[in-house]
Amino acid sequence: TLGHQAGDTLIREFGKRLTSLTRECDTIARLGGDEFAILIEDAKRSIIRRLAKRIVEDIRRPYVVAGTQTHVGVSVGIAISTDCGNDPQELVRKADIALYSAKDGGRNAYRLFSPEMDHSVKLRGTIEEELRHAVTSGEGLCLHYQPQVAFDGSVLGVEALLRWEHASRGFVAPQDFIP
């Protein structure tokens, strides 16, 4: 809303805050847009959690950009090589999965990657693929209408509900396929 130059200034200030929170031996990299990575060597899990908490708290303090006080939120995804392996691409992928888990939790949070997150992402990809097939083939999807009724019994309107009966999974809950 304040223009590209102000956005660039905000990103630089964000980077300075990250630098002030990390050790000299840590590496901070801007991946693109508003995504950053921090590579931390030889740190205990408790130190990593404490750093993530400090990042969330410190980044939320207001910034002054182009004479305007600006607030930003932050979500942190963490992957630890002793848990996730040493392949850099795989570490970034798992940190990204943890990041989206933090965002799904309401932002201004951090999450440590767990194998359950990976399973959840793979399941979601499978469901997306199967739903795409159901939509294009017209199989298993049906629309139901449910009246919205006032306390006095009068009908206020009708709610449209999409239901998906999967060939092998049975009925798939809306909260599993609508998002």
mmCIF file of N, CA, C and O in Angstrom, residues 31-73:
data_model
loop_
_atom_site.group_PDB
_atom_site.id
_atom_site.type_symbol
_atom_site.label_atom_id
_atom_site.label_comp_id
_atom_site.label_asym_id
_atom_site.label_seq_id
_atom_site.Cartn_x
_atom_site.Cartn_y
_atom_site.Cartn_z
ATOM 1 N N LEU A 31 14.935 -15.856 0.375
ATOM 2 C CA LEU A 31 14.613 -16.805 -0.684
ATOM 3 C C LEU A 31 13.874 -16.131 -1.822
ATOM 4 O O LEU A 31 13.912 -16.585 -2.954
ATOM 5 N N GLY A 32 13.175 -15.056 -1.524
ATOM 6 C CA GLY A 32 12.401 -14.336 -2.519
ATOM 7 C C GLY A 32 11.178 -13.740 -1.864
ATOM 8 O O GLY A 32 10.684 -14.267 -0.857
ATOM 9 N N GLY A 33 10.718 -12.633 -2.394
ATOM 10 C CA GLY A 33 9.536 -11.986 -1.818
ATOM 11 C C GLY A 33 9.752 -11.705 -0.351
ATOM 12 O O GLY A 33 10.703 -11.024 0.035
ATOM 13 N N ASP A 34 8.904 -12.276 0.467
ATOM 14 C CA ASP A 34 9.011 -12.053 1.915
ATOM 15 C C ASP A 34 9.412 -13.327 2.648
ATOM 16 O O ASP A 34 9.136 -13.485 3.814
ATOM 17 N N GLU A 35 10.111 -14.232 1.952
ATOM 18 C CA GLU A 35 10.538 -15.484 2.573
ATOM 19 C C GLU A 35 12.037 -15.480 2.812
ATOM 20 O O GLU A 35 12.823 -15.164 1.921
ATOM 21 N N PHE A 36 12.406 -15.832 4.045
ATOM 22 C CA PHE A 36 13.791 -15.891 4.456
ATOM 23 C C PHE A 36 14.099 -17.281 4.993
ATOM 24 O O PHE A 36 13.201 -17.974 5.462
ATOM 25 N N ALA A 37 15.368 -17.638 4.942
ATOM 26 C CA ALA A 37 15.834 -18.881 5.556
ATOM 27 C C ALA A 37 16.992 -18.545 6.482
ATOM 28 O O ALA A 37 17.784 -17.647 6.188
ATOM 29 N N ILE A 38 17.063 -19.253 7.577
ATOM 30 C CA ILE A 38 18.190 -19.105 8.503
ATOM 31 C C ILE A 38 18.809 -20.485 8.678
ATOM 32 O O ILE A 38 18.122 -21.434 9.052
ATOM 33 N N LEU A 39 20.087 -20.578 8.381
ATOM 34 C CA LEU A 39 20.812 -21.822 8.568
ATOM 35 C C LEU A 39 21.591 -21.703 9.869
ATOM 36 O O LEU A 39 22.408 -20.800 10.040
ATOM 37 N N ILE A 40 21.316 -22.622 10.775
ATOM 38 C CA ILE A 40 21.924 -22.595 12.098
ATOM 39 C C ILE A 40 22.729 -23.873 12.271
ATOM 40 O O ILE A 40 22.189 -24.970 12.110
ATOM 41 N N GLU A 41 23.996 -23.715 12.589
ATOM 42 C CA GLU A 41 24.853 -24.891 12.785
ATOM 43 C C GLU A 41 24.991 -25.208 14.264
ATOM 44 O O GLU A 41 25.081 -24.312 15.096
ATOM 45 N N ASP A 42 25.018 -26.493 14.548
ATOM 46 C CA ASP A 42 25.332 -26.983 15.898
ATOM 47 C C ASP A 42 24.521 -26.315 16.998
ATOM 48 O O ASP A 42 25.073 -25.870 18.001
ATOM 49 N N ALA A 43 23.236 -26.255 16.833
ATOM 50 C CA ALA A 43 22.381 -25.674 17.872
ATOM 51 C C ALA A 43 21.459 -26.744 18.424
ATOM 52 O O ALA A 43 20.961 -27.591 17.685
ATOM 53 N N LYS A 44 21.265 -26.693 19.703
ATOM 54 C CA LYS A 44 20.336 -27.613 20.345
ATOM 55 C C LYS A 44 18.912 -27.207 20.003
ATOM 56 O O LYS A 44 18.636 -26.053 19.706
ATOM 57 N N ARG A 45 18.040 -28.180 20.086
ATOM 58 C CA ARG A 45 16.618 -27.959 19.814
ATOM 59 C C ARG A 45 16.062 -26.815 20.678
ATOM 60 O O ARG A 45 15.297 -25.992 20.201
ATOM 61 N N SER A 46 16.466 -26.745 21.934
ATOM 62 C CA SER A 46 15.968 -25.692 22.832
ATOM 63 C C SER A 46 16.414 -24.313 22.361
ATOM 64 O O SER A 46 15.655 -23.338 22.444
ATOM 65 N N ILE A 47 17.621 -24.210 21.823
ATOM 66 C CA ILE A 47 18.118 -22.927 21.304
ATOM 67 C C ILE A 47 17.330 -22.529 20.066
ATOM 68 O O ILE A 47 16.968 -21.366 19.876
ATOM 69 N N ILE A 48 17.045 -23.507 19.210
ATOM 70 C CA ILE A 48 16.293 -23.229 17.980
ATOM 71 C C ILE A 48 14.874 -22.765 18.324
ATOM 72 O O ILE A 48 14.379 -21.787 17.767
ATOM 73 N N ARG A 49 14.237 -23.422 19.260
ATOM 74 C CA ARG A 49 12.887 -23.010 19.675
ATOM 75 C C ARG A 49 12.906 -21.608 20.280
ATOM 76 O O ARG A 49 12.029 -20.797 20.008
ATOM 77 N N ARG A 50 13.912 -21.337 21.115
ATOM 78 C CA ARG A 50 14.012 -20.016 21.744
ATOM 79 C C ARG A 50 14.214 -18.933 20.680
ATOM 80 O O ARG A 50 13.600 -17.878 20.728
ATOM 81 N N LEU A 51 15.056 -19.226 19.668
ATOM 82 C CA LEU A 51 15.273 -18.276 18.578
ATOM 83 C C LEU A 51 13.977 -18.049 17.805
ATOM 84 O O LEU A 51 13.619 -16.909 17.498
ATOM 85 N N ALA A 52 13.271 -19.113 17.489
ATOM 86 C CA ALA A 52 12.010 -18.982 16.750
ATOM 87 C C ALA A 52 11.018 -18.123 17.529
ATOM 88 O O ALA A 52 10.350 -17.243 16.960
ATOM 89 N N LYS A 53 10.927 -18.347 18.821
ATOM 90 C CA LYS A 53 10.021 -17.559 19.661
ATOM 91 C C LYS A 53 10.429 -16.090 19.663
ATOM 92 O O LYS A 53 9.582 -15.201 19.547
ATOM 93 N N ARG A 54 11.740 -15.831 19.772
ATOM 94 C CA ARG A 54 12.219 -14.443 19.750
ATOM 95 C C ARG A 54 11.943 -13.783 18.405
ATOM 96 O O ARG A 54 11.598 -12.601 18.354
ATOM 97 N N ILE A 55 12.090 -14.530 17.323
ATOM 98 C CA ILE A 55 11.808 -13.975 15.991
ATOM 99 C C ILE A 55 10.339 -13.566 15.908
ATOM 100 O O ILE A 55 10.017 -12.457 15.496
ATOM 101 N N VAL A 56 9.448 -14.464 16.317
ATOM 102 C CA VAL A 56 8.012 -14.167 16.261
ATOM 103 C C VAL A 56 7.698 -12.921 17.092
ATOM 104 O O VAL A 56 6.974 -12.030 16.645
ATOM 105 N N GLU A 57 8.250 -12.833 18.282
ATOM 106 C CA GLU A 57 7.977 -11.690 19.158
ATOM 107 C C GLU A 57 8.576 -10.400 18.622
ATOM 108 O O GLU A 57 7.926 -9.353 18.613
ATOM 109 N N ASP A 58 9.840 -10.446 18.165
ATOM 110 C CA ASP A 58 10.531 -9.230 17.748
ATOM 111 C C ASP A 58 10.010 -8.684 16.420
ATOM 112 O O ASP A 58 9.886 -7.472 16.255
ATOM 113 N N ILE A 59 9.712 -9.569 15.499
ATOM 114 C CA ILE A 59 9.247 -9.124 14.179
ATOM 115 C C ILE A 59 7.890 -8.423 14.299
ATOM 116 O O ILE A 59 7.579 -7.526 13.521
ATOM 117 N N ARG A 60 7.099 -8.787 15.290
ATOM 118 C CA ARG A 60 5.761 -8.191 15.460
ATOM 119 C C ARG A 60 5.810 -6.748 15.955
ATOM 120 O O ARG A 60 4.825 -6.024 15.831
ATOM 121 N N ARG A 61 6.968 -6.331 16.518
ATOM 122 C CA ARG A 61 7.060 -4.927 16.939
ATOM 123 C C ARG A 61 6.898 -4.044 15.697
ATOM 124 O O ARG A 61 7.326 -4.413 14.603
ATOM 125 N N PRO A 62 6.296 -2.869 15.858
ATOM 126 C CA PRO A 62 6.034 -2.019 14.682
ATOM 127 C C PRO A 62 7.316 -1.537 13.987
ATOM 128 O O PRO A 62 8.354 -1.385 14.616
ATOM 129 N N TYR A 63 7.190 -1.321 12.706
ATOM 130 C CA TYR A 63 8.242 -0.723 11.879
ATOM 131 C C TYR A 63 7.746 0.661 11.478
ATOM 132 O O TYR A 63 6.535 0.880 11.336
ATOM 133 N N VAL A 64 8.663 1.579 11.244
ATOM 134 C CA VAL A 64 8.288 2.870 10.672
ATOM 135 C C VAL A 64 8.878 2.911 9.269
ATOM 136 O O VAL A 64 10.092 2.877 9.085
ATOM 137 N N VAL A 65 7.999 2.936 8.286
ATOM 138 C CA VAL A 65 8.390 2.922 6.886
ATOM 139 C C VAL A 65 7.663 4.056 6.188
ATOM 140 O O VAL A 65 6.437 4.175 6.294
ATOM 141 N N ALA A 66 8.420 4.890 5.491
ATOM 142 C CA ALA A 66 7.856 6.034 4.769
ATOM 143 C C ALA A 66 6.983 6.887 5.695
ATOM 144 O O ALA A 66 5.917 7.345 5.312
ATOM 145 N N GLY A 67 7.456 7.050 6.936
ATOM 146 C CA GLY A 67 6.738 7.878 7.899
ATOM 147 C C GLY A 67 5.468 7.260 8.457
ATOM 148 O O GLY A 67 4.717 7.912 9.170
ATOM 149 N N THR A 68 5.230 5.994 8.143
ATOM 150 C CA THR A 68 4.010 5.316 8.586
ATOM 151 C C THR A 68 4.383 4.107 9.452
ATOM 152 O O THR A 68 5.270 3.335 9.091
ATOM 153 N N GLN A 69 3.689 3.969 10.558
ATOM 154 C CA GLN A 69 3.910 2.799 11.403
ATOM 155 C C GLN A 69 3.257 1.588 10.744
ATOM 156 O O GLN A 69 2.090 1.617 10.383
ATOM 157 N N THR A 70 4.048 0.538 10.579
ATOM 158 C CA THR A 70 3.608 -0.667 9.879
ATOM 159 C C THR A 70 3.825 -1.880 10.767
ATOM 160 O O THR A 70 4.825 -1.981 11.459
ATOM 161 N N HIS A 71 2.881 -2.789 10.712
ATOM 162 C CA HIS A 71 2.989 -4.037 11.476
ATOM 163 C C HIS A 71 3.029 -5.197 10.492
ATOM 164 O O HIS A 71 2.320 -5.201 9.490
ATOM 165 N N VAL A 72 3.870 -6.167 10.794
ATOM 166 C CA VAL A 72 3.904 -7.388 9.991
ATOM 167 C C VAL A 72 3.845 -8.577 10.931
ATOM 168 O O VAL A 72 4.203 -8.473 12.101
ATOM 169 N N GLY A 73 3.380 -9.658 10.411
ATOM 170 C CA GLY A 73 3.367 -10.908 11.153
ATOM 171 C C GLY A 73 4.414 -11.824 10.568
ATOM 172 O O GLY A 73 4.960 -11.568 9.497
#
